[in-house]
Short mmCIF file of C-alpha atoms in Angstrom, two decimals:
data_model
loop_
_atom_site.label_atom_id
_atom_site.label_comp_id
_atom_site.label_asym_id
_atom_site.label_seq_id
_atom_site.Cartn_x
_atom_site.Cartn_y
_atom_site.Cartn_z
CA MET D 17 200.69 54.82 154.92
CA SER D 18 204.02 56.24 153.84
CA ARG D 19 203.48 59.24 151.24
CA ALA D 20 207.03 58.93 151.03
CA PRO D 21 208.05 60.56 147.13
CA GLU D 22 208.59 57.64 144.50
CA PHE D 23 210.40 58.28 141.69
CA ILE D 24 210.23 56.80 138.54
CA VAL D 25 212.54 56.73 135.66
CA LEU D 26 211.74 56.94 132.21
CA THR D 27 213.46 57.54 128.81
CA ASP D 28 212.48 61.67 127.51
CA ALA D 29 209.79 60.79 125.22
CA ALA D 30 208.26 58.62 127.83
CA ALA D 31 208.38 61.65 130.58
CA ARG D 32 207.49 63.98 127.74
CA ALA D 33 204.25 61.46 126.88
CA VAL D 34 202.92 61.59 130.47
CA SER D 35 203.63 64.54 130.97
CA GLY D 36 201.51 66.27 127.71
CA THR D 37 201.37 69.47 126.84
CA ASN D 38 201.09 72.31 128.76
CA SER D 39 201.62 68.79 131.32
CA ARG D 40 197.93 67.92 130.85
CA HIS D 41 198.29 64.36 131.10
CA ALA D 42 200.13 64.37 134.27
CA ALA D 43 196.92 66.91 135.87
CA LEU D 44 194.33 64.25 134.20
CA ILE D 45 196.37 61.71 136.61
CA GLU D 46 197.00 63.77 139.35
CA ASP D 47 193.23 64.33 139.73
CA ALA D 48 192.41 61.03 138.97
CA PHE D 49 194.51 59.04 141.50
CA GLY D 50 194.94 62.38 144.15
CA VAL D 51 199.19 62.41 143.68
CA LEU D 52 201.58 65.01 142.09
CA VAL D 53 203.20 64.37 139.25
CA GLU D 54 206.02 66.23 138.46
CA THR D 55 208.74 65.59 136.08
CA PRO D 56 212.44 66.69 137.27
CA GLY D 57 214.31 65.21 134.16
CA GLY D 58 214.61 61.46 133.79
CA GLY D 59 211.38 60.33 134.92
CA VAL D 60 208.96 61.22 136.52
CA GLN D 61 208.26 62.04 140.84
CA LEU D 62 205.19 60.58 142.64
CA SER D 63 203.76 62.17 145.84
CA GLY D 64 201.18 61.15 147.59
CA ASP D 65 199.98 57.43 149.88
CA SER D 66 201.82 54.31 148.70
CA LYS D 67 198.13 52.78 146.94
CA SER D 68 197.66 56.22 144.93
CA ARG D 69 200.91 56.41 144.43
CA GLY D 70 201.13 52.12 142.98
CA MET D 71 197.63 53.33 140.82
CA ALA D 72 199.01 55.48 139.35
CA LYS D 73 201.98 54.18 138.40
CA ARG D 74 200.40 51.42 136.94
CA ALA D 75 198.91 54.19 134.24
CA ILE D 76 202.53 55.98 134.02
CA GLN D 77 204.08 53.04 132.63
CA SER D 78 201.24 51.49 130.65
CA LEU D 79 201.13 55.08 128.94
CA ALA D 80 205.29 55.04 129.11
CA SER D 81 205.39 51.47 127.42
CA ARG D 82 203.36 52.78 124.62
CA ALA D 83 205.26 55.52 124.42
CA ASP D 84 208.61 53.39 123.85
CA GLN D 85 207.32 52.35 120.86
CA GLY D 86 206.40 54.90 119.23
CA LEU D 87 202.87 55.15 119.45
CA GLU D 88 201.18 58.82 119.95
CA ILE D 89 199.92 59.35 123.01
CA ASN D 90 196.34 61.87 123.60
CA GLU D 91 193.91 62.35 126.50
CA ALA D 92 191.88 58.96 125.85
CA ASP D 93 194.78 56.97 125.83
CA VAL D 94 195.30 58.39 129.32
CA ARG D 95 191.71 58.21 130.44
CA VAL D 96 192.09 54.95 129.46
CA ALA D 97 195.08 53.83 131.64
CA ILE D 98 193.64 55.58 134.30
CA GLY D 99 190.57 53.06 134.07
CA GLN D 100 192.81 49.84 133.91
CA ALA D 101 194.87 51.28 136.28
CA ARG D 102 192.10 51.31 139.27
CA ILE D 103 190.97 48.10 137.46
CA GLY D 104 194.48 46.20 137.83
CA SER D 105 194.46 45.46 134.27
CA GLY D 106 197.48 47.20 133.06
CA ALA D 107 198.48 47.84 129.66
CA ALA D 108 196.60 45.91 127.19
CA PRO D 109 198.89 43.96 125.78
CA GLY D 110 200.08 42.95 121.24
CA GLY D 111 200.08 45.96 119.04
CA LEU D 112 198.81 45.07 114.93
CA PRO D 113 202.13 46.88 112.50
CA VAL D 114 200.25 48.29 110.11
CA GLY D 115 200.87 51.32 107.33
CA ARG D 116 202.12 54.92 108.04
CA ARG D 117 201.25 54.42 111.87
CA GLY D 118 203.54 51.83 112.27
CA GLN D 119 201.98 50.12 115.04
CA VAL D 120 198.20 50.29 116.16
CA ALA D 121 197.94 49.36 119.74
CA PRO D 122 195.16 48.29 121.59
CA LYS D 123 194.11 49.87 124.07
CA THR D 124 192.13 48.47 126.32
CA PRO D 125 191.91 44.54 127.18
CA ALA D 126 188.93 44.10 125.21
CA GLN D 127 190.38 45.92 121.85
CA ALA D 128 193.24 43.27 122.77
CA ARG D 129 190.83 40.18 122.34
CA TYR D 130 189.18 41.76 119.54
CA LEU D 131 192.88 41.37 117.78
CA LYS D 132 193.33 38.43 119.09
CA ALA D 133 190.07 36.83 117.38
CA LEU D 134 190.75 38.50 114.22
CA THR D 135 193.91 36.76 114.18
CA ASP D 136 192.76 33.37 115.38
CA HIS D 137 188.56 32.85 113.53
CA PRO D 138 188.41 33.46 109.88
CA LEU D 139 184.75 35.12 111.26
CA VAL D 140 184.81 37.14 113.60
CA PHE D 141 181.61 39.42 115.53
CA GLY D 142 182.45 42.80 117.25
CA LEU D 143 179.59 43.46 119.34
CA GLY D 144 179.33 47.27 121.73
CA PRO D 145 178.76 50.78 121.74
CA ALA D 146 180.22 53.73 119.37
CA GLY D 147 183.67 54.65 120.21
CA THR D 148 185.01 51.58 121.26
CA GLY D 149 187.49 50.78 118.41
CA LYS D 150 185.40 47.38 116.53
CA THR D 151 186.15 49.27 113.44
CA PHE D 152 189.54 51.17 113.17
CA LEU D 153 190.71 47.74 114.82
CA ALA D 154 189.28 45.77 111.76
CA VAL D 155 189.83 48.52 108.89
CA ALA D 156 193.41 48.44 110.86
CA HIS D 157 194.16 44.79 110.64
CA GLY D 158 192.66 43.91 107.22
CA ALA D 159 195.07 46.86 105.28
CA GLY D 160 197.84 45.24 107.62
CA LEU D 161 196.78 41.93 105.50
CA LEU D 162 196.54 43.43 102.53
CA LEU D 163 199.85 45.39 103.11
CA ARG D 164 201.87 42.55 103.87
CA GLY D 165 200.24 40.09 100.97
CA GLU D 166 197.87 37.93 103.04
CA VAL D 167 194.90 38.83 100.73
CA ASP D 168 194.68 40.49 97.42
CA ARG D 169 191.64 42.22 98.52
CA LEU D 170 190.29 44.52 101.18
CA ILE D 171 186.43 45.00 100.97
CA VAL D 172 184.05 47.21 103.49
CA SER D 173 180.46 46.54 103.12
CA ARG D 174 177.59 48.54 104.94
CA PRO D 175 173.74 48.36 104.95
CA ALA D 176 173.15 51.81 103.42
CA VAL D 177 169.69 52.35 105.12
CA GLU D 178 169.61 55.85 104.50
CA ALA D 179 169.30 55.43 101.37
CA GLY D 180 166.84 52.32 101.56
CA GLU D 181 169.60 50.60 99.69
CA ARG D 182 167.96 52.36 95.93
CA LEU D 183 171.44 53.88 94.95
CA GLY D 184 170.97 53.25 91.33
CA PHE D 185 168.02 56.24 91.79
CA LEU D 186 171.44 58.86 93.40
CA PRO D 187 173.57 60.83 90.44
CA GLY D 188 176.86 59.73 90.04
CA ASP D 189 178.67 56.78 89.53
CA LEU D 190 179.17 53.62 92.54
CA SER D 191 182.18 55.29 93.78
CA GLU D 192 179.96 58.95 94.59
CA LYS D 193 176.93 56.80 94.95
CA VAL D 194 178.44 55.28 98.18
CA ASP D 195 181.16 58.09 99.30
CA PRO D 196 178.42 59.23 101.92
CA TYR D 197 178.11 56.49 102.71
CA MET D 198 181.35 55.25 103.85
CA ALA D 199 183.22 58.33 104.88
CA PRO D 200 183.46 56.44 108.56
CA VAL D 201 185.92 54.19 106.55
CA TRP D 202 187.38 56.18 104.54
CA GLU D 203 188.62 58.11 106.67
CA ALA D 204 190.15 55.28 109.05
CA LEU D 205 191.51 53.95 106.58
CA THR D 206 193.50 57.03 105.13
CA ASP D 207 194.74 57.44 108.57
CA ILE D 208 196.24 54.51 108.55
CA MET D 209 197.58 54.62 104.68
CA GLY D 210 197.62 57.72 103.89
CA VAL D 211 195.61 59.34 101.03
CA ASP D 212 198.05 58.57 98.13
CA GLN D 213 198.49 55.25 98.97
CA PHE D 214 194.48 54.43 100.00
CA ARG D 215 193.63 56.17 95.88
CA ARG D 216 195.99 53.61 94.34
CA ARG D 217 194.88 50.07 96.40
CA ARG D 218 191.31 51.26 95.67
CA GLU D 219 192.27 52.57 91.34
CA LYS D 220 193.71 48.86 91.37
CA GLY D 221 190.99 47.33 92.83
CA GLU D 222 192.51 45.77 95.66
CA ILE D 223 190.70 47.86 98.07
CA GLU D 224 186.63 48.12 97.58
CA LEU D 225 183.95 49.69 99.52
CA ALA D 226 180.29 48.98 99.06
CA PRO D 227 176.90 48.74 100.53
CA ILE D 228 175.19 44.76 101.11
CA ALA D 229 172.94 45.43 98.29
CA PHE D 230 176.28 44.86 95.83
CA MET D 231 177.14 41.52 97.28
CA ARG D 232 174.78 39.84 96.16
CA GLY D 233 175.58 36.80 94.47
CA ARG D 234 179.65 37.16 94.27
CA THR D 235 182.22 34.64 96.26
CA LEU D 236 184.64 36.65 97.45
CA SER D 237 188.23 34.76 97.75
CA GLN D 238 191.61 35.45 99.01
CA ALA D 239 190.07 39.29 100.82
CA PHE D 240 189.27 40.15 104.10
CA VAL D 241 185.69 41.59 104.27
CA ILE D 242 184.25 44.32 106.75
CA VAL D 243 180.55 44.31 107.36
CA ASP D 244 180.06 47.78 109.24
CA GLU D 245 177.61 48.39 111.38
CA ALA D 246 175.92 44.99 110.49
CA GLN D 247 172.90 45.77 112.81
CA ASN D 248 171.21 47.70 110.48
CA ALA D 249 171.42 44.73 108.14
CA THR D 250 168.12 42.63 107.59
CA ARG D 251 168.28 38.26 108.77
CA LEU D 252 168.42 37.52 105.07
CA GLN D 253 170.87 40.78 104.36
CA MET D 254 173.37 39.23 107.16
CA LYS D 255 173.01 35.44 105.84
CA MET D 256 174.03 36.28 102.57
CA VAL D 257 177.35 38.26 103.30
CA LEU D 258 178.15 35.74 105.13
CA THR D 259 177.86 33.19 103.12
CA ARG D 260 180.31 35.27 99.90
CA LEU D 261 182.94 33.56 101.66
CA GLY D 262 185.45 32.21 99.43
CA GLU D 263 188.80 30.36 99.67
CA GLY D 264 190.98 32.03 101.42
CA ALA D 265 188.63 34.79 102.70
CA ARG D 266 188.61 36.12 106.29
CA MET D 267 185.59 38.57 107.71
CA ALA D 268 184.49 41.15 110.60
CA VAL D 269 181.41 41.91 111.60
CA THR D 270 181.17 44.94 113.74
CA GLY D 271 177.85 46.33 114.52
CA ASP D 272 176.14 47.90 118.43
CA PRO D 273 173.23 45.67 118.41
CA SER D 274 171.16 48.52 120.46
CA GLN D 275 171.68 51.11 117.71
CA VAL D 276 169.63 49.44 114.62
CA ASP D 277 168.20 51.81 112.33
CA LEU D 278 166.11 49.06 110.77
CA VAL D 279 161.76 50.25 110.77
CA ASN D 280 161.22 46.38 112.36
CA ALA D 281 163.85 46.66 114.39
CA ARG D 282 163.38 42.67 114.78
CA ASP D 283 164.69 41.66 111.74
CA SER D 284 168.12 42.85 112.49
CA GLY D 285 170.44 39.66 111.32
CA LEU D 286 173.79 40.98 113.64
CA ALA D 287 172.11 39.59 117.16
CA HIS D 288 170.54 37.36 115.15
CA ALA D 289 173.53 35.65 113.53
CA VAL D 290 175.34 35.73 116.93
CA SER D 291 172.99 33.65 118.73
CA LEU D 292 173.37 31.17 115.49
CA LEU D 293 176.73 30.94 115.59
CA ASP D 294 178.29 31.66 119.27
CA GLY D 295 180.79 28.44 119.31
CA VAL D 296 180.74 27.58 116.60
CA GLU D 297 184.25 26.52 115.13
CA GLY D 298 186.14 29.77 113.22
CA VAL D 299 184.04 31.83 114.47
CA GLY D 300 185.03 34.41 117.11
CA VAL D 301 182.56 36.88 118.90
CA ALA D 302 184.34 39.82 120.67
CA ARG D 303 182.06 42.05 122.51
CA PHE D 304 182.78 45.69 123.83
CA ALA D 305 181.46 47.79 126.73
CA ALA D 306 180.93 51.56 127.35
CA GLU D 307 184.20 50.80 129.90
CA ASP D 308 185.96 50.48 126.63
CA VAL D 309 185.19 53.47 124.72
CA VAL D 310 188.11 55.05 123.82
CA ARG D 311 186.49 58.64 122.52
CA HIS D 312 185.86 61.71 124.50
CA PRO D 313 184.84 60.48 128.33
CA LEU D 314 181.51 62.61 127.71
CA VAL D 315 181.21 59.19 125.42
CA GLU D 316 181.02 56.43 127.66
CA ARG D 317 178.37 58.31 130.34
CA ILE D 318 175.98 58.87 127.21
CA VAL D 319 176.18 55.56 126.31
CA ARG D 320 175.71 54.79 130.28
CA ALA D 321 172.80 56.70 130.77
CA TYR D 322 171.32 55.16 127.93
CA GLU D 323 171.89 51.83 129.32
CA ALA D 324 170.81 52.75 132.44
CA ASP D 325 167.30 54.15 130.67
CA ALA D 326 166.75 50.74 129.08
CA ALA D 327 167.29 48.48 131.55
CA MET D 328 164.62 50.96 133.64
CA ASN D 329 162.57 50.71 130.94
CA GLY D 330 162.72 46.66 130.11
CA ARG D 331 163.85 48.07 126.70
CA PRO D 332 166.71 45.76 125.30
CA ASP D 333 170.38 47.49 125.33
#
């Protein structure tokens, strides 16, 4: 195979993103494909055999496309692009205009399918391991709907398993009781919307964070509802929250069926609800796997190790 260098013309922003700080991104691409990546100006020069160059080129073009959209490129993005280039999937299409980030783009094909499901269906289940973007993308989608005036409220609910749903015994008002359990969602919303806008909209009642126990007896109309960590909702809680949907409402239910914290894992309502509703008109189900993890690369290896252990010992994953 030919080892003649290949030059890929890129914008300055894309070339900087591909190179990364102290050429860290370029080094990751070199290690992954056994190529030499150089940035002499005006683009990237690749040296190596043609097959390796082809895969590296796909990864570089994926990163360049994201950079040209004004999106920040970090090491997680580089590793995702490398993984997709290896399997020939290329860049995940689509993007989500929202808040101060400008656009939140899917980093894997599974994330792209998830975003499409959120657009196409009033009820979507997002299932998979930690670090796959299930909650963040649901929050981004809901924040976008709220900012564009397509819904009146964004409601996020989680089962407060650690408190046994007995939040009334904790000191403080509802916000002070709830915030410790909503920290991951709070962080996602402030990242997307900014602290000031998040606070203003929360004070106006446009954003509500509440445990599932506080959803009983309500009808949620013209709202986007996110039920996070839903594997820790009981079957009765899941039925209750799913039937809260009112006129103009949409809902995303996210969780990892393999990480149930309930005393009786069989009482988890997430897998049960999916088994009943998968295939029902208006319901979408998006599934993520270990290869969709976009956190630290070690997280994917941890997830795979636990999956292998569960398979070896005959436990459900």
